[in-house]
PDB file of C-alpha atoms in Angstrom:
ATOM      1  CA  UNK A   1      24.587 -47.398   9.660  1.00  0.00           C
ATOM      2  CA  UNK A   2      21.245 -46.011   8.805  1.00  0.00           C
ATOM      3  CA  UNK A   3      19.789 -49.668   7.421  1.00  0.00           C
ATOM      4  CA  UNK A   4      21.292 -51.385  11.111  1.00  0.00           C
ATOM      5  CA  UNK A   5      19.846 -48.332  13.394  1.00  0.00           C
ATOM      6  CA  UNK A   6      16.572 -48.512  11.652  1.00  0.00           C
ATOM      7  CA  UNK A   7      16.431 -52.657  12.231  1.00  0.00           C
ATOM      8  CA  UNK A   8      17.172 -51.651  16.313  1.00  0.00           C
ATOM      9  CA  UNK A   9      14.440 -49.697  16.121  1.00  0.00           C
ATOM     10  CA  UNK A  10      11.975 -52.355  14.761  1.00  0.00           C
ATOM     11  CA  UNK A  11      13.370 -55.039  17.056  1.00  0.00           C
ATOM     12  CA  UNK A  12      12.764 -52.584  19.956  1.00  0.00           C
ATOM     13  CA  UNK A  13       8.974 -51.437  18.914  1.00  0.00           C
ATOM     14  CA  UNK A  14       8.422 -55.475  18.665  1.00  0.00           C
ATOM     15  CA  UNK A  15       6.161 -56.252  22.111  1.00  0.00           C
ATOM     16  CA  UNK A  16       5.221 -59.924  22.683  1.00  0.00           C
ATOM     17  CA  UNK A  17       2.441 -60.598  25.160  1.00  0.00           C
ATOM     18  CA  UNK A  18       3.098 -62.183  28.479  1.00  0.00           C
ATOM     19  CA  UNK A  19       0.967 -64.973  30.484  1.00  0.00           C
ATOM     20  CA  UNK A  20      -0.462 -62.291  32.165  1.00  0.00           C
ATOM     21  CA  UNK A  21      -1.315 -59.839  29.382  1.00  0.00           C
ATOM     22  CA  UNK A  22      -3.238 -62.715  28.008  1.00  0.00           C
ATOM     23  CA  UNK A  23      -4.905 -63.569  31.498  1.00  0.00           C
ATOM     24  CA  UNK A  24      -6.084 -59.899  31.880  1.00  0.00           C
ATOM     25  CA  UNK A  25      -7.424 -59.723  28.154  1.00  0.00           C
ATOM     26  CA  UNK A  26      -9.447 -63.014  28.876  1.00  0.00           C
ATOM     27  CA  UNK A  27     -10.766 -61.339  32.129  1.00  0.00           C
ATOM     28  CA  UNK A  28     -11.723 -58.046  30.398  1.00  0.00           C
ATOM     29  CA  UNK A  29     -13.483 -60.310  27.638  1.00  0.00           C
ATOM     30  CA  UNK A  30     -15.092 -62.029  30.495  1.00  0.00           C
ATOM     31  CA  UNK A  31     -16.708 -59.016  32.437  1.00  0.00           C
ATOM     32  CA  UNK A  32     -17.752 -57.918  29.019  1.00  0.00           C
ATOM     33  CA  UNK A  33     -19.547 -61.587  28.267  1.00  0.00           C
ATOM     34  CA  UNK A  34     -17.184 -61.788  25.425  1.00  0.00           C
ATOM     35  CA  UNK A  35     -16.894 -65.541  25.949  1.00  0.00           C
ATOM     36  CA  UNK A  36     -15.202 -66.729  22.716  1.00  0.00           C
ATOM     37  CA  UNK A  37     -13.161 -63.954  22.812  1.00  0.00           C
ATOM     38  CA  UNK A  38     -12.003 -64.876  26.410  1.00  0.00           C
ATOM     39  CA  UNK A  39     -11.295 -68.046  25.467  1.00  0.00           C
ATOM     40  CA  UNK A  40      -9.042 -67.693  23.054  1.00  0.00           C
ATOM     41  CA  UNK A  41      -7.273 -65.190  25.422  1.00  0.00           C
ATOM     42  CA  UNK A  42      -7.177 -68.176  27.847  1.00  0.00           C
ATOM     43  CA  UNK A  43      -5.968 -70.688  25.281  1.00  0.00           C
ATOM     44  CA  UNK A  44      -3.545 -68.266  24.053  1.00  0.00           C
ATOM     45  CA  UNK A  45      -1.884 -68.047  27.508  1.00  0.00           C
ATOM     46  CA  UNK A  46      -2.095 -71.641  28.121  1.00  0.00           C
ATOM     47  CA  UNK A  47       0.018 -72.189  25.205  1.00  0.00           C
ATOM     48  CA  UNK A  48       2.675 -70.052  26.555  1.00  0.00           C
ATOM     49  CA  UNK A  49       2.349 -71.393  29.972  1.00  0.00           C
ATOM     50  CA  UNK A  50       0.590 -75.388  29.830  1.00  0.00           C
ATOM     51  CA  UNK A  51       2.186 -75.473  33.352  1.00  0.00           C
ATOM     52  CA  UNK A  52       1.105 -72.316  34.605  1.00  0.00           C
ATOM     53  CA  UNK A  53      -2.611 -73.029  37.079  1.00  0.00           C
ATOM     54  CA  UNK A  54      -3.951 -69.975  36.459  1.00  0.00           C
ATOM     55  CA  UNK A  55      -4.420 -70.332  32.995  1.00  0.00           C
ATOM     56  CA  UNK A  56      -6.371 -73.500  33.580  1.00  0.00           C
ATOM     57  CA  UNK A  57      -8.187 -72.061  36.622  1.00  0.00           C
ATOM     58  CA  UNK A  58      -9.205 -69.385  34.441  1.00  0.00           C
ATOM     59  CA  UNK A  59     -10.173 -71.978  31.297  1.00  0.00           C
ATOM     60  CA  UNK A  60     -12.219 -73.917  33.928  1.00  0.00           C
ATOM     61  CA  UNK A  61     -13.931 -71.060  35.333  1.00  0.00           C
ATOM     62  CA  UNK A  62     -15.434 -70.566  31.556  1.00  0.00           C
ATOM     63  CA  UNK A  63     -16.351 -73.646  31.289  1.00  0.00           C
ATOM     64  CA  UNK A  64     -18.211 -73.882  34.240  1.00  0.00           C
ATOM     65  CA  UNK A  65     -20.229 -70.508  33.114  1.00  0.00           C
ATOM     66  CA  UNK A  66     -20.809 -72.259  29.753  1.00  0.00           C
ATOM     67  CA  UNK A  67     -22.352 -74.766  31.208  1.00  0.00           C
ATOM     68  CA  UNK A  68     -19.471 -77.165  29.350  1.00  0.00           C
ATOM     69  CA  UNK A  69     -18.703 -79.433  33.001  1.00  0.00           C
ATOM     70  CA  UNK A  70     -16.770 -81.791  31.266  1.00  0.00           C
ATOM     71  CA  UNK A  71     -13.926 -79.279  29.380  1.00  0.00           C
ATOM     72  CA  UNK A  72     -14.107 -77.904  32.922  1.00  0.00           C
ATOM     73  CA  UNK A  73     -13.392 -80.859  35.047  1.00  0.00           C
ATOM     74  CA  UNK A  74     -10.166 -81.049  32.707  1.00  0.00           C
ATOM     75  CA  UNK A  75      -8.938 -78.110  33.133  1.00  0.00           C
ATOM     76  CA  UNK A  76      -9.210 -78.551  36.856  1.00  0.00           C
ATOM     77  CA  UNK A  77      -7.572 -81.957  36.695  1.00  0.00           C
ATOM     78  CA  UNK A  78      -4.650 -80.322  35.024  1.00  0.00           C
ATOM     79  CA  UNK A  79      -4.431 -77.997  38.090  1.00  0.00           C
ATOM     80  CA  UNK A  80      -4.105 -80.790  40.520  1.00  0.00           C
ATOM     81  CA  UNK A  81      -1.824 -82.907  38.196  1.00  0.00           C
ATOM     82  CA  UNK A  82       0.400 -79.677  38.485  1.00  0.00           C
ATOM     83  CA  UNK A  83      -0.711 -78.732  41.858  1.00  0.00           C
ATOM     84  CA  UNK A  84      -2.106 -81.423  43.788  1.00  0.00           C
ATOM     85  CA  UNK A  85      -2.428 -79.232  47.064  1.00  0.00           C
ATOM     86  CA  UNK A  86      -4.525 -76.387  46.006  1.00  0.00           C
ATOM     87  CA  UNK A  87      -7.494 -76.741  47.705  1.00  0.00           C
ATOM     88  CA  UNK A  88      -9.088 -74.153  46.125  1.00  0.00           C
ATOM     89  CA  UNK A  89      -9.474 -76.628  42.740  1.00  0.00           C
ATOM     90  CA  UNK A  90     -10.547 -79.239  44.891  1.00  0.00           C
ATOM     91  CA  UNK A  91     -13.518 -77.786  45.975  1.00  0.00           C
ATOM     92  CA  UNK A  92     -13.656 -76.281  42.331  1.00  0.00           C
ATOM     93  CA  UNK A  93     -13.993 -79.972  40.606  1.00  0.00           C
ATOM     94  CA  UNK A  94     -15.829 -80.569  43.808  1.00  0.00           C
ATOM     95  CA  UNK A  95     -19.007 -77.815  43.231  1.00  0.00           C
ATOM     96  CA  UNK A  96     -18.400 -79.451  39.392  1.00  0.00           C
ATOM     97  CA  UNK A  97     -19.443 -82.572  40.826  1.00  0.00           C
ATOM     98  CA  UNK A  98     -21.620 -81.773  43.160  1.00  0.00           C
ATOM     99  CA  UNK A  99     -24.027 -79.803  40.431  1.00  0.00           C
ATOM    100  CA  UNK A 100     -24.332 -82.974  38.393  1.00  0.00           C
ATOM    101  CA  UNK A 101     -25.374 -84.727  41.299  1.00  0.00           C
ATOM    102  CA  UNK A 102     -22.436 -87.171  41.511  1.00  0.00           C
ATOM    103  CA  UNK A 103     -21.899 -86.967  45.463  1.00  0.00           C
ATOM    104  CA  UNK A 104     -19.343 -89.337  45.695  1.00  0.00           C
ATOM    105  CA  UNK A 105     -16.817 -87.780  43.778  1.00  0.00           C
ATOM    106  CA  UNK A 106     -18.152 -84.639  45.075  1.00  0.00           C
ATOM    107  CA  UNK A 107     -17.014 -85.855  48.780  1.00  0.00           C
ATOM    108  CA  UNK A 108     -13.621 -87.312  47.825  1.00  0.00           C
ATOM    109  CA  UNK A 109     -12.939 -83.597  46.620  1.00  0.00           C
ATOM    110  CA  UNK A 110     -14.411 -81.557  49.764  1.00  0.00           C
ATOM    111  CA  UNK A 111     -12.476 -84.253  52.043  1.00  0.00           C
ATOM    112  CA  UNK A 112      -9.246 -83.588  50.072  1.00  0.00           C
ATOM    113  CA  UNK A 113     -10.003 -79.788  50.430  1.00  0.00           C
ATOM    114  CA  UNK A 114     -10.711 -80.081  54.412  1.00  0.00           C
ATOM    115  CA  UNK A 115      -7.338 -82.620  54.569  1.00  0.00           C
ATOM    116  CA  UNK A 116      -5.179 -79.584  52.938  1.00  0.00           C
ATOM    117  CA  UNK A 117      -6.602 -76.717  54.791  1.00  0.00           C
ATOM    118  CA  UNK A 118      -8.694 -77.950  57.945  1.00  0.00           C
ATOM    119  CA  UNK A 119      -9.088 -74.542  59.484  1.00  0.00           C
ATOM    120  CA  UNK A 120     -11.213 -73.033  56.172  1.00  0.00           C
ATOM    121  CA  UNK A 121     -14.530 -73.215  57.750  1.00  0.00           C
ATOM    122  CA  UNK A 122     -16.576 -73.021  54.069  1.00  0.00           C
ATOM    123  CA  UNK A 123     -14.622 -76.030  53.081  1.00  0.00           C
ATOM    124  CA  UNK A 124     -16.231 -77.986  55.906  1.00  0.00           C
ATOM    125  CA  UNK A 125     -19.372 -76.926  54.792  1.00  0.00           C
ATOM    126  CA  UNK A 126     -19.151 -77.615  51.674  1.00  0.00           C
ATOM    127  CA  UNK A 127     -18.044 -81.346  52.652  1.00  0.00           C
ATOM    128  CA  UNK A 128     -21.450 -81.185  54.948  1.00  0.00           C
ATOM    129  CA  UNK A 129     -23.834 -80.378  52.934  1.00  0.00           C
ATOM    130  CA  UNK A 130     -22.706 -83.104  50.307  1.00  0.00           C
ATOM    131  CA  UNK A 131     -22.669 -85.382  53.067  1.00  0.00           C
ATOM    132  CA  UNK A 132     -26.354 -84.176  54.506  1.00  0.00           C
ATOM    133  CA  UNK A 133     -27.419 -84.595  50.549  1.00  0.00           C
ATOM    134  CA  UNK A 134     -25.829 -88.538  51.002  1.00  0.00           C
ATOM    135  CA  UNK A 135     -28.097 -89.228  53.870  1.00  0.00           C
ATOM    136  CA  UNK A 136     -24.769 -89.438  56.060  1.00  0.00           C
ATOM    137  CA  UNK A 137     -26.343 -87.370  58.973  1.00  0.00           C
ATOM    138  CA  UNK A 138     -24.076 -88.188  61.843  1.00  0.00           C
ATOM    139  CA  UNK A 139     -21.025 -86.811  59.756  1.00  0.00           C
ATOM    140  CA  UNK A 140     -22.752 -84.214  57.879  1.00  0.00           C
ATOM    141  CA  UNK A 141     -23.389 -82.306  61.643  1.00  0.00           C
ATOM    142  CA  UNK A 142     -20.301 -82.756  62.609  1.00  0.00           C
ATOM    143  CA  UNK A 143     -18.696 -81.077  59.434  1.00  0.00           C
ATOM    144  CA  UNK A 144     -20.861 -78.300  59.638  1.00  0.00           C
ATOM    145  CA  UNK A 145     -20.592 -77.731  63.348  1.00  0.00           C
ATOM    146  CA  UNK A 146     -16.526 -78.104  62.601  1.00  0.00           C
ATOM    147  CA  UNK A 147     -17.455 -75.130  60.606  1.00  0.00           C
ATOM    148  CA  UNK A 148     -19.259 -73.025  62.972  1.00  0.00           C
ATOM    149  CA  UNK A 149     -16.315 -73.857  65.731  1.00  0.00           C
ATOM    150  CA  UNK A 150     -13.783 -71.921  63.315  1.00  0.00           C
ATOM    151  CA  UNK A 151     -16.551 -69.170  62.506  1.00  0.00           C
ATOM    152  CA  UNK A 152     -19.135 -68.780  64.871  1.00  0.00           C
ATOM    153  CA  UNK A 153     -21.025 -65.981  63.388  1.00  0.00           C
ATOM    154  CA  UNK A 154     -21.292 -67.305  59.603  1.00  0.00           C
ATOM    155  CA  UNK A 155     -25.161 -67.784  59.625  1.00  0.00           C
ATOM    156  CA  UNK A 156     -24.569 -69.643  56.695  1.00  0.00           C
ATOM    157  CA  UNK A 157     -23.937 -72.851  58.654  1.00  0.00           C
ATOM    158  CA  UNK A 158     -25.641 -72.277  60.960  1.00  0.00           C
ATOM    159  CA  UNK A 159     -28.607 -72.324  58.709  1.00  0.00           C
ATOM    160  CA  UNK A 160     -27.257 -75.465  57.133  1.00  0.00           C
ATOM    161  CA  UNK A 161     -27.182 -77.060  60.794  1.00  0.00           C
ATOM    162  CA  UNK A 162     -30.712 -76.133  61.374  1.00  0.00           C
ATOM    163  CA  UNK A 163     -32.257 -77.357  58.156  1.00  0.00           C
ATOM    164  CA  UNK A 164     -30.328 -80.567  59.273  1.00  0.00           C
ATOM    165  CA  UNK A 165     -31.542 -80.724  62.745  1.00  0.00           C
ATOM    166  CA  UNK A 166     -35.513 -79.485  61.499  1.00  0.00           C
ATOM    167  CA  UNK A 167     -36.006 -83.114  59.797  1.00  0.00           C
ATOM    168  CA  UNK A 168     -34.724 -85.352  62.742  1.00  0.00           C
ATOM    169  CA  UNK A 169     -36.955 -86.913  64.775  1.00  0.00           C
ATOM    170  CA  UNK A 170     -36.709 -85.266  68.505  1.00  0.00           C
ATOM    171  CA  UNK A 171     -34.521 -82.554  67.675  1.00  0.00           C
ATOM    172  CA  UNK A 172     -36.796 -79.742  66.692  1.00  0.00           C
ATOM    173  CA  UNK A 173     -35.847 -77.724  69.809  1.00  0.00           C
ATOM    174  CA  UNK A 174     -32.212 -77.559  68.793  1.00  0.00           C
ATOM    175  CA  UNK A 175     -33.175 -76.344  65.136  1.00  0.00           C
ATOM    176  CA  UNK A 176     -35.265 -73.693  66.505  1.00  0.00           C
ATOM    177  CA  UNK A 177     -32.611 -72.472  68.444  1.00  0.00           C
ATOM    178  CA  UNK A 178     -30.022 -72.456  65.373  1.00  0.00           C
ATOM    179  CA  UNK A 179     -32.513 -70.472  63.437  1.00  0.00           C
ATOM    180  CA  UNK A 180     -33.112 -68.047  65.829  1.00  0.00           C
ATOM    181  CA  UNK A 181     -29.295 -67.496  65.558  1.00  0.00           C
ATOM    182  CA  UNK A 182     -29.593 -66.985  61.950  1.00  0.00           C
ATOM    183  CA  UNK A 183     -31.834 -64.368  62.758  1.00  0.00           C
ATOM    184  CA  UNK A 184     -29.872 -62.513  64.963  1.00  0.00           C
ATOM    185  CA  UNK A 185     -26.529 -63.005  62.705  1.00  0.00           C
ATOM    186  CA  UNK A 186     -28.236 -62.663  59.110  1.00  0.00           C
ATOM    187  CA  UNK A 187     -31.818 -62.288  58.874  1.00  0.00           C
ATOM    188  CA  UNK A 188     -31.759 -61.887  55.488  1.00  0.00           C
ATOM    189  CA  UNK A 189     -31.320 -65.467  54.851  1.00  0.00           C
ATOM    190  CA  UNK A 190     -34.570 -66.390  56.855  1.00  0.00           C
ATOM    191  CA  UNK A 191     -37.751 -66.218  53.976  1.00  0.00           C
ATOM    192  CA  UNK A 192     -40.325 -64.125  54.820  1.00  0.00           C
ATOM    193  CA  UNK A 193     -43.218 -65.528  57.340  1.00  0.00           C
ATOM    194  CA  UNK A 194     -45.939 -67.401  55.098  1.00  0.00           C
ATOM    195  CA  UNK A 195     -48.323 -65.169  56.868  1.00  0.00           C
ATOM    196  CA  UNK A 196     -47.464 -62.292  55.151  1.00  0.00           C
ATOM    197  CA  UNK A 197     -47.210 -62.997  51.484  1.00  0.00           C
ATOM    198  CA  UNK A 198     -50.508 -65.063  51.937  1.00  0.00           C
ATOM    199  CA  UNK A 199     -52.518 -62.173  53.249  1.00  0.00           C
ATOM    200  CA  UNK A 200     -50.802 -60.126  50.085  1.00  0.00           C
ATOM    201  CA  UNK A 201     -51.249 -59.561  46.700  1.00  0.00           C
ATOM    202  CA  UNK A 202     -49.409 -61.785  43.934  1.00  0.00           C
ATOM    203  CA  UNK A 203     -46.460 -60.804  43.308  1.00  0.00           C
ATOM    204  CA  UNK A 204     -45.430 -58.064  40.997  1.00  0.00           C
ATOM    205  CA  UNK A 205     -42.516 -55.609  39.656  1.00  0.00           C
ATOM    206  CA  UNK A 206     -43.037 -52.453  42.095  1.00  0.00           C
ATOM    207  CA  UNK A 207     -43.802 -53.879  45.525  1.00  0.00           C
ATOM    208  CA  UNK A 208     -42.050 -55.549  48.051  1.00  0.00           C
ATOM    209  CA  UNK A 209     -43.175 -58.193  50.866  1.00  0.00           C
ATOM    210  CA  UNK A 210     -43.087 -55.800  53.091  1.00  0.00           C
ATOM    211  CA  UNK A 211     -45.481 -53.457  51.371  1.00  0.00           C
ATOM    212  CA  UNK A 212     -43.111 -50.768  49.928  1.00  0.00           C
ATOM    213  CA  UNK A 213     -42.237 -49.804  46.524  1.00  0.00           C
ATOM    214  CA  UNK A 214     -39.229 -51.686  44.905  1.00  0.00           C
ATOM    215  CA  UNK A 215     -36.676 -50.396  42.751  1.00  0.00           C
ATOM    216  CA  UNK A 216     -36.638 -50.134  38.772  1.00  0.00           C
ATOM    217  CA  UNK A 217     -34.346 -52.522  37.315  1.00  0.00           C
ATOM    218  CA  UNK A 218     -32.375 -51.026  34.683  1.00  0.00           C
ATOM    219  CA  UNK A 219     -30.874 -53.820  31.659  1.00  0.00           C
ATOM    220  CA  UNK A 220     -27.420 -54.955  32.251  1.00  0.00           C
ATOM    221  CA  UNK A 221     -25.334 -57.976  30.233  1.00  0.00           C
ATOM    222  CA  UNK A 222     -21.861 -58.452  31.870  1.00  0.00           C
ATOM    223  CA  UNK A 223     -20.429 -61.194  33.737  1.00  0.00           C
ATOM    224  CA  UNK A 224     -19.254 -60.969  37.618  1.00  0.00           C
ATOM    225  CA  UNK A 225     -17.472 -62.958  39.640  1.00  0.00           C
ATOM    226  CA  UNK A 226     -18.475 -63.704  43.199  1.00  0.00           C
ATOM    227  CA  UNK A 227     -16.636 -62.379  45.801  1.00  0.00           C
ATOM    228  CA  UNK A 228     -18.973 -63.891  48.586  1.00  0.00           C
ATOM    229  CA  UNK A 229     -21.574 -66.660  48.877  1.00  0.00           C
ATOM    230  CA  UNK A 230     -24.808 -65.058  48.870  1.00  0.00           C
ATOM    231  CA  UNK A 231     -28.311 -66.471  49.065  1.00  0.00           C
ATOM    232  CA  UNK A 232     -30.187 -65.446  46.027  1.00  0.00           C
ATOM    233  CA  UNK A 233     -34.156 -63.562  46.546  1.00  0.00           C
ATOM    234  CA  UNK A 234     -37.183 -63.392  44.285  1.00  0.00           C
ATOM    235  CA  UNK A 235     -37.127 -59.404  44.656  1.00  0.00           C
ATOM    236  CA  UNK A 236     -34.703 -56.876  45.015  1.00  0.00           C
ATOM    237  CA  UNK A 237     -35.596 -57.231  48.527  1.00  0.00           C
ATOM    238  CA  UNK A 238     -34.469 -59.213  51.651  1.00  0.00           C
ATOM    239  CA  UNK A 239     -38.111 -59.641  52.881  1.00  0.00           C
ATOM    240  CA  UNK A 240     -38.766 -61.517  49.838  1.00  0.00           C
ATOM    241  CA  UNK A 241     -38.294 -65.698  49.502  1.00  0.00           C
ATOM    242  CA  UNK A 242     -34.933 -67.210  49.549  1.00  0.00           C
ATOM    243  CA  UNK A 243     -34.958 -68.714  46.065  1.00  0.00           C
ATOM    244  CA  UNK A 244     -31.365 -70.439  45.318  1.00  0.00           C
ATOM    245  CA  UNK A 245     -27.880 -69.836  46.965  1.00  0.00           C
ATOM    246  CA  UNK A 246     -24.524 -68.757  44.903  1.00  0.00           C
ATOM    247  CA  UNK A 247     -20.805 -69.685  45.646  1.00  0.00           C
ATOM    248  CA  UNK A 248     -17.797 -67.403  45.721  1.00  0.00           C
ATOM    249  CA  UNK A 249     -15.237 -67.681  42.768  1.00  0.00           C
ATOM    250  CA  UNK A 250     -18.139 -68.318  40.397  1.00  0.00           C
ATOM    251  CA  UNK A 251     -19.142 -66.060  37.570  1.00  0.00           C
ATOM    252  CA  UNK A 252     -22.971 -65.099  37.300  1.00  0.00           C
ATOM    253  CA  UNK A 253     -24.908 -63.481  34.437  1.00  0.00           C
ATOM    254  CA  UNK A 254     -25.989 -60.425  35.655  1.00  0.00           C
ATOM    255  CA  UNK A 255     -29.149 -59.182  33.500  1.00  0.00           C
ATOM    256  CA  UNK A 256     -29.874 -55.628  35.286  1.00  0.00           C
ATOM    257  CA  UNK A 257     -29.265 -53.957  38.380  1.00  0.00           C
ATOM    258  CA  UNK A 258     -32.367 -52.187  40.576  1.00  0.00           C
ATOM    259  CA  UNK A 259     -30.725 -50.075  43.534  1.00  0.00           C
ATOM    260  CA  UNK A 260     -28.438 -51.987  45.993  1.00  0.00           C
ATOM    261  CA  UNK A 261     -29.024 -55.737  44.030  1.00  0.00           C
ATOM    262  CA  UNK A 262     -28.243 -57.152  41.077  1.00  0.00           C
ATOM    263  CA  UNK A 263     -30.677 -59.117  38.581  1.00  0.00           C
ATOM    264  CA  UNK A 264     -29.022 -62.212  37.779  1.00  0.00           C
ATOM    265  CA  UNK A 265     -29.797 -65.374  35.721  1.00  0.00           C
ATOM    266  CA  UNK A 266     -28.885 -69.020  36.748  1.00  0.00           C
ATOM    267  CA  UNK A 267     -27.968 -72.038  34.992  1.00  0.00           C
ATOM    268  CA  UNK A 268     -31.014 -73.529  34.984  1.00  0.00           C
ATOM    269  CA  UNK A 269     -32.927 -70.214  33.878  1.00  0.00           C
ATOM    270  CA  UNK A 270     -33.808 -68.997  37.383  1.00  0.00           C
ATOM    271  CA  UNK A 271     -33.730 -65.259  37.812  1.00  0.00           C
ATOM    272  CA  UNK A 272     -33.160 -63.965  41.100  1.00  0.00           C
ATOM    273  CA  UNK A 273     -31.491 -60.697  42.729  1.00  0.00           C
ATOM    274  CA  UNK A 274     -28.338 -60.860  44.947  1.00  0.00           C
ATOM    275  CA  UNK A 275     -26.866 -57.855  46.774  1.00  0.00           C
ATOM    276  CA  UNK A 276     -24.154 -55.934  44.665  1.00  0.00           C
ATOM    277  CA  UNK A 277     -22.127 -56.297  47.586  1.00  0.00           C
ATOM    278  CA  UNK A 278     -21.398 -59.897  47.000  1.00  0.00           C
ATOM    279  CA  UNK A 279     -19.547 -59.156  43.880  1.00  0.00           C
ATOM    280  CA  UNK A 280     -17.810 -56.076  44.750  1.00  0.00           C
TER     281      UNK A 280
END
């Protein structure tokens, strides 16, 4: 009786991890930049669940951070082979395709993205701006004012409509106009006047464009992920030049933190500042 109650008791301290137990250990290793670590956790819950998307969301989201786009673009293409409606992946392997500059396949994502969920305004955008970056003009506007019909107050397009409209021939009234809406809906996204960094000193560490002191930045090392696109500044300021943009659903290396922004490094070795808002 004693051997068989003590053998209950080991079977019932026994505690096998789940899909999600490993999922949450591979995001933990993640916001900790524990990268091998969190892809082990990742691997680990892919072998419990190979038909499970998240775990290959979550694979393919590392991969994309590690700059590895071609373990990433399979673990997205297993998501669509088990999913082939989440449009989320689709413009996933799309933004995989569109960094390495291969538009095509780029566009055949986006359209399969806008096809599954027509009334998501960013996926229109996205599908426009590849388009714009294809010299396919006529379509490109149309996408992105498709976009700004479902969301008229995302400054975001309509900064991507006036950029569009600013190099056609004839049209410079209408671009004007659209960036005068950006003002008035985000001014933030709008660099500062060339006037007033060329009358100013070189940039430095402790002032701003717009003449005040800015904040210290303090040394960070983690990982975030995105929670909103954001446009990404030279300074810890929103006078200062628009320098790069950022997606949602991406993870960034953030480097340090100086008041309301966060330091972050790019792929290609750019470091800018986005607000801390758009990863909260």
């Amino acid at each position: 009786m004693i051997v068989a109650g003590a053998m209950i008791l080991i079977v019932a301290g026994c505690h096998h991890k789940s899909v999600d137990d490993f999922l949450a250990e591979g995001d933990a290793d993640m916001q900790a930049t524990k990268l091998s670590d969190a892809e082990i956790a990742y691997q680990e819950a892919a072998k419990l669940a190979p038909n499970d998307p998240r775990v290959h969301i979550a694979l393919g989201n590392l991969y994309v951070f590690e700059h590895k786009p071609g373990d990433a673009q399979i673990e997205f293409m297993k998501v669509l082979v088990i999913d082939p409606k989440n449009a989320a992946t689709h413009v996933a392997l799309g933004n995989l395709y569109s960094d390495q500059s291969q538009r095509g396949l780029a566009e055949n994502q986006y359209r399969a993205a806008v096809a599954l969920e027509p009334d998501r305004d960013s996926y229109h955008l996205d599908l426009g701006e590849v388009l714009r970056q294809e010299n396919k003009t006529a379509e490109a506007e149309d996408q992105i004012r498709t976009a700004i019909g479902l969301n008229p107050k995302d400054a975001k397009a309509h900064l991507a409509l006036a950029n569009l409209l600013a190099v056609e021939p004839g049209r410079a009234t209408e671009a004007n106009a659209e960036f005068d809406e950006v003002r008035a809906l985000d001014a933030k996204l709008m660099p500062a006047p060339a006037a007033t960094t060329a009358a100013s000193a070189p940039a430095s560490t402790t002032a701003s464009a717009s003449g005040g002191a800015l904040p210290q930045v303090k040394p960070l090392n983690k990982l975030f992920l995105l929670t909103k696109n954001s446009p990404v500044y030279l300074n810890p300021d929103p006078t200062s030049a628009t320098i790069a943009q950022v997606r949602r659903k991406k993870y960034v290396h953030v480097t340090g933190i100086a008041g309301d922004y966060l330091q972050i490094k790019l792929k290609n070795g750019t470091v800018g500042f986005i607000p801390v808002a758009a990863a909260e």
